[in-house]
Structure formats: structure tokens, C-alpha cells
CSV table of C-alpha atoms in Angstrom, one decimal:
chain,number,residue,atom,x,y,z
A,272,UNK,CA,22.2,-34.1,-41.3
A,273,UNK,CA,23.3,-32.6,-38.1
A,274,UNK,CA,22.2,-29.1,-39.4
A,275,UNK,CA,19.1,-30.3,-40.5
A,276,UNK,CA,18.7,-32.0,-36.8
A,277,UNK,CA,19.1,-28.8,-35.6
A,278,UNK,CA,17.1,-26.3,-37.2
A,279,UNK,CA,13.9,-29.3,-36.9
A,280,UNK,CA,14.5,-28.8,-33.6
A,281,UNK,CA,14.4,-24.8,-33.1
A,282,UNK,CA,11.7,-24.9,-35.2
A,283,UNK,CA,9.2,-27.4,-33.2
A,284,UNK,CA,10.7,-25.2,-29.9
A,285,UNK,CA,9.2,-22.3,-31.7
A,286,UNK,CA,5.9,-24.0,-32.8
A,287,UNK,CA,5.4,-25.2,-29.7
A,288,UNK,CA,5.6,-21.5,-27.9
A,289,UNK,CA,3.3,-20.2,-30.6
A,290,UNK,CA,0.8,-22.9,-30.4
A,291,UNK,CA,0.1,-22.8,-26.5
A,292,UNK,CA,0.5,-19.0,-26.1
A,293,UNK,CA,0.9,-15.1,-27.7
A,294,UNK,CA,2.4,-12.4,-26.0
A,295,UNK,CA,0.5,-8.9,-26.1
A,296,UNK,CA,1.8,-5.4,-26.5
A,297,UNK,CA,1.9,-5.3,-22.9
A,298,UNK,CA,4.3,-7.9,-22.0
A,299,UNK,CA,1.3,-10.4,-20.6
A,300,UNK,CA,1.8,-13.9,-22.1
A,301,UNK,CA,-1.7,-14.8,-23.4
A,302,UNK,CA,-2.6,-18.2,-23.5
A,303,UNK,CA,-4.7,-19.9,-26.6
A,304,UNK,CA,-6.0,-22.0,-23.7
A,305,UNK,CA,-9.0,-20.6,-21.8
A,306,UNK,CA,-7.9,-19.3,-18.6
A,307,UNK,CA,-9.9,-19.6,-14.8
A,308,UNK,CA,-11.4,-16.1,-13.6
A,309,UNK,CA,-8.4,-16.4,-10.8
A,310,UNK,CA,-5.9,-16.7,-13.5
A,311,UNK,CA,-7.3,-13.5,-15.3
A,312,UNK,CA,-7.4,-11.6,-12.2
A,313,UNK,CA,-4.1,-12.2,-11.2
A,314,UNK,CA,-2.8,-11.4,-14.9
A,315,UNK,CA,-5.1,-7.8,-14.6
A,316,UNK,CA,-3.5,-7.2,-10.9
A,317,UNK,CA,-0.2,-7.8,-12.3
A,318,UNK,CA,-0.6,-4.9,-15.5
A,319,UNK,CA,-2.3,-2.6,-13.0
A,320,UNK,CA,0.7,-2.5,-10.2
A,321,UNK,CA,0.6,-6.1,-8.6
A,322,UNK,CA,2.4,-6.6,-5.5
A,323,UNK,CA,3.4,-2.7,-5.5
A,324,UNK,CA,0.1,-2.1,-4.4
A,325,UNK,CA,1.0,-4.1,-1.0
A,326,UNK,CA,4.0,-1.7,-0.2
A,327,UNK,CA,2.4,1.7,-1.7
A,328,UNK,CA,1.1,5.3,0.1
A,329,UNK,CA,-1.7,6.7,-1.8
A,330,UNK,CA,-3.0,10.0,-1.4
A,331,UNK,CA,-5.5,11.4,-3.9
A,332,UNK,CA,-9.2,14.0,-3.6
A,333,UNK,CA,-12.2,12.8,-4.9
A,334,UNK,CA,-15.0,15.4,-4.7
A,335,UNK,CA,-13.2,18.0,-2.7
A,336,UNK,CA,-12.5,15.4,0.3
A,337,UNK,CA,-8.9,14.3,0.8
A,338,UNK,CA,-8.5,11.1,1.2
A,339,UNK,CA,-4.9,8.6,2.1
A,340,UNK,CA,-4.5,4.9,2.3
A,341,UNK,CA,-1.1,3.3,3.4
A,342,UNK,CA,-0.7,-0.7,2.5
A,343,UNK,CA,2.0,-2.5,4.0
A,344,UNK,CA,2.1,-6.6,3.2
A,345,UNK,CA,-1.1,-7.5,5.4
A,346,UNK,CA,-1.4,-4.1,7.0
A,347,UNK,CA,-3.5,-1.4,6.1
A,348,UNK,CA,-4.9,1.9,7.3
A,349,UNK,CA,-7.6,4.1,5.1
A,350,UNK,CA,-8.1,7.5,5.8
A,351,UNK,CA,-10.9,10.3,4.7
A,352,UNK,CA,-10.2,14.0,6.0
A,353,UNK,CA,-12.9,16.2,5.7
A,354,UNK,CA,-12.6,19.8,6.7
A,355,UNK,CA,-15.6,22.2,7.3
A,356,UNK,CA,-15.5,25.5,9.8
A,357,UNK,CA,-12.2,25.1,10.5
A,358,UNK,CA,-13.1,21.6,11.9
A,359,UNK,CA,-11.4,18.3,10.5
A,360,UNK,CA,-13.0,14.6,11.0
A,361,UNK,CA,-10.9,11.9,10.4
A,362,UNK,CA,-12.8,8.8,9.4
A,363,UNK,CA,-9.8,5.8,9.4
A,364,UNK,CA,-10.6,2.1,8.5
A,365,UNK,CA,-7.8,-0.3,9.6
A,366,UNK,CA,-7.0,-4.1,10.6
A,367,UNK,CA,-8.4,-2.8,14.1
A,368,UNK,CA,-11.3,-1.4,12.9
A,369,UNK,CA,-13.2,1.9,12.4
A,370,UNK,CA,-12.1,4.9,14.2
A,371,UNK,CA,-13.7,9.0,14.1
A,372,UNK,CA,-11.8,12.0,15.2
A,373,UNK,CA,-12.4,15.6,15.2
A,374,UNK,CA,-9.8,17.1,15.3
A,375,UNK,CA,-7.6,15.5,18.1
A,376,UNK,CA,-10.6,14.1,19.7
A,377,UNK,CA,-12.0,10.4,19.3
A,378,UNK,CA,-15.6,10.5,18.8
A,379,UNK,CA,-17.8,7.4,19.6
A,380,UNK,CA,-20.3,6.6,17.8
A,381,UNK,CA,-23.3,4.1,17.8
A,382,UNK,CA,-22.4,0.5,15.7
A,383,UNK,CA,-25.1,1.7,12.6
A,384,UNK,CA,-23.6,4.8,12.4
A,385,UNK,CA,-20.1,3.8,12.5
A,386,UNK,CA,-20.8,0.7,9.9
A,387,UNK,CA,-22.0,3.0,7.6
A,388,UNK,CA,-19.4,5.9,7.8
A,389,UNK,CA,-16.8,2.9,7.5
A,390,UNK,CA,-18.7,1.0,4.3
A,391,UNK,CA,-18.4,4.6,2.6
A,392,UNK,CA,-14.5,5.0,3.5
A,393,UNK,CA,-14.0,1.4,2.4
A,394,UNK,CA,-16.3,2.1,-1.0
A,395,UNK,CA,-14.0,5.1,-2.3
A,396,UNK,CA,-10.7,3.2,-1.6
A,397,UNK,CA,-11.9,0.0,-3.2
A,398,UNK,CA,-12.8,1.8,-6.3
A,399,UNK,CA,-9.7,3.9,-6.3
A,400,UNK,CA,-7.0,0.7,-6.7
A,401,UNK,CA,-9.3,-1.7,-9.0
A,402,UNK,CA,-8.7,-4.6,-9.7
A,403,UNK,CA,-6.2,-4.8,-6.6
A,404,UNK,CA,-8.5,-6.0,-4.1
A,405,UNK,CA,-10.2,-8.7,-5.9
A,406,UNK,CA,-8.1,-11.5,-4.7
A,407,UNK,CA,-9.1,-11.2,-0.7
A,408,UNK,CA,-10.5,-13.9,1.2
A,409,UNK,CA,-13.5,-12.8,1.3
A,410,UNK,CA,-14.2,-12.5,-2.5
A,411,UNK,CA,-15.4,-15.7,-5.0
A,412,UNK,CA,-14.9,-15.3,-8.7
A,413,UNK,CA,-16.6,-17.2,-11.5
A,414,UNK,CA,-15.8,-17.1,-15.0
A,415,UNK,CA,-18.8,-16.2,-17.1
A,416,UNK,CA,-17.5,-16.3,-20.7
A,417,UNK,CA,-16.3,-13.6,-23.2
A,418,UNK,CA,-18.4,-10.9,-24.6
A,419,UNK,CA,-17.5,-8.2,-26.9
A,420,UNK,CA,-18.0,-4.6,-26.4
A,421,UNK,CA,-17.7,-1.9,-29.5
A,422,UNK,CA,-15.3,-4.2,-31.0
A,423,UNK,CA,-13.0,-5.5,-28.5
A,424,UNK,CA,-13.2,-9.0,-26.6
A,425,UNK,CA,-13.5,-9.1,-22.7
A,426,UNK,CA,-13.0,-11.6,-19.9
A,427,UNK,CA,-16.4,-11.3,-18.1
A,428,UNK,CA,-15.6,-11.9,-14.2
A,429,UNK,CA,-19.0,-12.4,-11.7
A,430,UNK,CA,-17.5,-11.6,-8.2
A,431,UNK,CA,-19.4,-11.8,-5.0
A,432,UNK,CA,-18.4,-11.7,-1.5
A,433,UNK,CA,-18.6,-14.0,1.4
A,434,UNK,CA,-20.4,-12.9,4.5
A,435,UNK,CA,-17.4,-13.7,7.1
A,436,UNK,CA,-15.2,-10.5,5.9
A,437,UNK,CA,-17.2,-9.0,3.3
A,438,UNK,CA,-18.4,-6.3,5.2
A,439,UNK,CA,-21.1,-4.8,5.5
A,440,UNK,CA,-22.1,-4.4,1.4
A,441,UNK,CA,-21.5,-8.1,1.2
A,442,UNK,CA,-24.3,-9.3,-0.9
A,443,UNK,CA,-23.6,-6.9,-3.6
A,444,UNK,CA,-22.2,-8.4,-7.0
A,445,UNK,CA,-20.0,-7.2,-10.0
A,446,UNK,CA,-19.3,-8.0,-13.2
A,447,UNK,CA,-15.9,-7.2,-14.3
A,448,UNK,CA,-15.0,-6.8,-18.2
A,449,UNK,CA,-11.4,-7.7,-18.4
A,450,UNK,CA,-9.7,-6.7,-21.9
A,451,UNK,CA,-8.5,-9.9,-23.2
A,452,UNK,CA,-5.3,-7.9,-25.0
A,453,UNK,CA,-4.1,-6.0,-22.4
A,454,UNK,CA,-5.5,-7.5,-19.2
A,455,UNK,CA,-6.8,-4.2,-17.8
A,456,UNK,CA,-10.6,-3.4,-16.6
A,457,UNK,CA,-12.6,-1.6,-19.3
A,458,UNK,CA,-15.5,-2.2,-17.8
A,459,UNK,CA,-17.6,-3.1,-14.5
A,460,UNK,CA,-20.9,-3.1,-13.5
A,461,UNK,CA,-22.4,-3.8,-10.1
A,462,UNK,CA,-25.5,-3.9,-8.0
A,463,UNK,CA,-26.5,-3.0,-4.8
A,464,UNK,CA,-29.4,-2.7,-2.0
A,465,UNK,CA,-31.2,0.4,-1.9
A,466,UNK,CA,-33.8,1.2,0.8
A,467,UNK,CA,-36.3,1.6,-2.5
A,468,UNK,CA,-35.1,-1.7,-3.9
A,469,UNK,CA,-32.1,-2.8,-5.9
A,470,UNK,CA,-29.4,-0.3,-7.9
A,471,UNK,CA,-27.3,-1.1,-10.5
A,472,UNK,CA,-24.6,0.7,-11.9
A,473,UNK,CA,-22.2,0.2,-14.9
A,474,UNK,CA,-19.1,2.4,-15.0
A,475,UNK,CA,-16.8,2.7,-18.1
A,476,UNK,CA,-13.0,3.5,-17.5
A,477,UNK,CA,-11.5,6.3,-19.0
A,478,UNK,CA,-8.4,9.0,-18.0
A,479,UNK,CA,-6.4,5.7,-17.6
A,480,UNK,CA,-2.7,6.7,-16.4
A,481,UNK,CA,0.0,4.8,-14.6
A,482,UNK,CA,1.4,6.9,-11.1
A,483,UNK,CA,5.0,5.6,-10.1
A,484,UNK,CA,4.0,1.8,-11.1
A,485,UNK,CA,0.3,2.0,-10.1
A,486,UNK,CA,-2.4,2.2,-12.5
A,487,UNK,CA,-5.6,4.8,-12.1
A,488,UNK,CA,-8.7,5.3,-13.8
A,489,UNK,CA,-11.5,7.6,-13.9
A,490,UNK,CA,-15.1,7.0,-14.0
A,491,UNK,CA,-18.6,7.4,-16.5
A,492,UNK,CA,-21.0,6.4,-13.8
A,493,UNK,CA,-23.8,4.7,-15.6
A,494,UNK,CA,-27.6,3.7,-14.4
A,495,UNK,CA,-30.2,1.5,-16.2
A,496,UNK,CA,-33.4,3.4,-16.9
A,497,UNK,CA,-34.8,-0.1,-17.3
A,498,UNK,CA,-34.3,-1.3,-13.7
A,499,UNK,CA,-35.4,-4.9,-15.1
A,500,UNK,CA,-32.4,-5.3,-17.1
A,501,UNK,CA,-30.1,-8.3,-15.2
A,502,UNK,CA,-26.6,-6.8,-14.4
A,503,UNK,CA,-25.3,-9.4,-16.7
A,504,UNK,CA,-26.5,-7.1,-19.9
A,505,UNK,CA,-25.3,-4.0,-18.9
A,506,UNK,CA,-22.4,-4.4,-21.1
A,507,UNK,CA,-24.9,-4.7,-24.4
A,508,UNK,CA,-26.6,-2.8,-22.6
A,509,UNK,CA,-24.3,0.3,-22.8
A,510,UNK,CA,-23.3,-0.3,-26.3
A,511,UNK,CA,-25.9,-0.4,-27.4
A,512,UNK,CA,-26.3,3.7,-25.5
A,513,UNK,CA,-29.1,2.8,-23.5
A,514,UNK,CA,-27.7,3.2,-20.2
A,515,UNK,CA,-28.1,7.1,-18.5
A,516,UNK,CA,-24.7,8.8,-17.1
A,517,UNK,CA,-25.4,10.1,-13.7
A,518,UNK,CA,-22.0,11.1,-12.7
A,519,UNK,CA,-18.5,11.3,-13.3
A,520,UNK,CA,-16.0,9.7,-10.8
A,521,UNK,CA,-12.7,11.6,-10.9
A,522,UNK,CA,-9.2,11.4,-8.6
A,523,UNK,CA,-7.6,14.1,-8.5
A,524,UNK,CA,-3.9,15.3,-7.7
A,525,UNK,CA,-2.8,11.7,-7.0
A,526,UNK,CA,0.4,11.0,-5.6
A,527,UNK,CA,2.1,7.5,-4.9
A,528,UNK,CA,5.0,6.7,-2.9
A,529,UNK,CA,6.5,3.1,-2.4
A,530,UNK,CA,7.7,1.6,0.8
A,531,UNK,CA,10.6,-0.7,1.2
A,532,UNK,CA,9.5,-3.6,3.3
């Protein structure tokens, strides 16, 4: 009886575990329950480098224009070097603020001008550590279902950005498509103000490989030709191969180092 007593047991322990979650090939416990978009978020951070990212010294060229970024806990400072006739500006975003150099001198610039050189620093870096990022003050999340896209099932994230600390693109919105096996982005889309009206683009990861703990990506940079499709489609959108690549979004000769705190 006592045996019996004790396998009955082991076996509702194990029923139990099996009924309430599964475990992927990736180490992430998925639950059968249906997870908040925060909860998937921090499960996709995790997979991608989690808190690594906080402690880490990136350095990586995207379209021949060197760029750094050095994260420590709260702190952070973004660089872009760009080097023409022997001439290098510095364009660096940090907690202070925006900053221009050429060479060793500082260069001041008027607020528009210096907004939009730092929205354009800010873009590249943002891109370049997906889906670190997406858990800042300044961002809300909402859950918008699942959806499947040629055969695989997503997490479909909305995220938009409060004005207090959203910067200066903060009424632009993305959709993240979150594989619901391995908890990595697939998929996003996102729109944004154009002088000539709205833009939307829909970018499709490939090139996927892990740099000392930190996961990178590259880009198919896709555009609607349909400019009246909502942003929410664009992911039946492209599998359905109706969406027009425009441009390939590559990081080149990355290198990561991580910082003891």
C-alpha cells in the first residue's frame, strides 16, 4: 500500500507539471495558460540575452557607418562615427542628452536639428538589440491575440510609446510577432509619420546568430504597396507575398563584450 501511496503521488506531481505547462527546445517553460504581452516580452528578452544586455559593449557597421553603444544597469551612451575627408563626427546619445563632435570639437546645433540627428542614432540602436528595449518606461504593451504565419503560431504584441520619454518618434506603433515555441521575434511591423503621410513597414528576421550571450538578427525591410492596409495585417499580409522588399538591414562585424558590474 505504501508503494502504491507513493507512486499515486509522483504520478499526480507529474500530471500536475504537465497540465499547467511544457517546456520548449529552448529551455523556456511555456505555459498552457494564456500569458499577458508583459509576460511574453520578458520570456523573449530573456532567450535574446536578458539582463546581459544591461552590462554589455556593442560595437557593430551598419551601411558603412560604425556605430558603439555601452549599457551599464541604468546608464547608457550610443555612439555613431562617421568618417568623410578625413573628418570624423561623432553623434552620441546618452542619459545627458545629445551631443555632436567633429573631430575633437563640440558642435552646437539648433534643437530641430539636433532632435532629429539623435531620433536617427536612437532608431539604428533600437533596432540593433530587439526585443531588449521594450520593457522601458515609456513603452505600453497590449496583447492582441495569436496569429499564424506560414505555419508557425505567434504572440502578436501592439506596442506604443508614451509621450513623457518616448522621444521624439513617440506616436509611432509596432506590432511584434513573437514565436510562441521559442520566444524569439520573427516578425515586426511598424508605422510611422511621413511628411507625405503615414509609412509602414514590416521587417522579417533572418541571419539570426547569438554574439557572446546576445542575440542579433538581420533584416527583409518590407513596404505595403496598398498603403490602406492597417498595420495589424501586414503579417497576412506578407504571407500571403504581397508586401514589396525595399531594403535589406544588415550588422556587420559585430563584436560584444560584457562588463562586470
Amino acid at each position: 500500500m505504501k508503494k502504491f501511496l507513493l507512486l499515486l503521488t509522483v504520478l499526480l506531481i507529474f500530471g500536475c507539471k504537465n497540465e499547467n505547462s511544457t517546456s520548449n527546445d529552448y529551455g523556456v517553460e511555456t505555459p498552457t495558460k494564456e500569458l499577458t504581452a508583459k509576460e511574453i516580452v520578458n520570456k523573449s528578452i530573456a532567450v535574446s540575452g536578458g539582463e546581459n544586455f544591461k552590462r554589455s559593449s556593442l560595437k557593430f557597421e551598419f551601411r558603412n557607418t560604425y556605430y558603439q553603444a555601452l549599457r551599464k544597469n541604468h546608464e547608457f551612451l550610443l555612439v555613431r562615427l562617421t568618417v568623410k575627408n578625413n573628418d570624423s563626427v561623432f553623434d552620441m546619445l546618452s542619459n545627458v542628452g545629445f551631443e555632436r563632435y567633429n573631430n575633437e570639437t563640440f558642435v552646437k546645433l539648433e534643437d530641430s536639428i539636433a532632435n532629429k540627428y539623435e531620433a536617427s542614432v536612437n532608431s539604428v540602436h533600437y533596432f540593433s538589440v530587439l526585443p531588449y528595449g521594450l520593457n522601458d518606461e515609456a513603452v505600453n504593451k497590449t496583447g492582441l491575440g495569436s496569429e499564424s504565419i506560414k505555419g508557425k503560431e505567434y504572440h502578436k504584441i501592439k506596442v506604443t510609446f508614451k509621450a513623457e520619454g518616448g522621444g521624439e518618434d513617440h506616436q509611432d506603433i509596432f506590432i511584434y510577432w513573437i514565436n510562441k515555441r521559442t520566444f524569439k521575434v520573427d516578425y515586426l511591423a511598424y508605422s510611422y509619420n511621413e511628411e507625405d503621410g503615414l509609412g509602414m513597414r514590416f521587417r522579417e528576421a533572418y541571419n539570426e546568430r547569438m554574439v557572446n550571450s546576445l542575440r542579433f538578427v538581420d533584416y527583409n525591410n518590407y513596404k505595403p504597396e496598398d498603403a490602406s492596409i492597417p498595420l495589424e495585417k501586414l503579417g497576412k499580409t506578407f504571407e500571403a507575398n504581397a508586401l514589396k522588399l525595399v531594403s535589406k538591414i544588415e550588422l556587420e562585424n559585430v563584436e560584444v563584450q560584457l562588463i562586470n558590474n
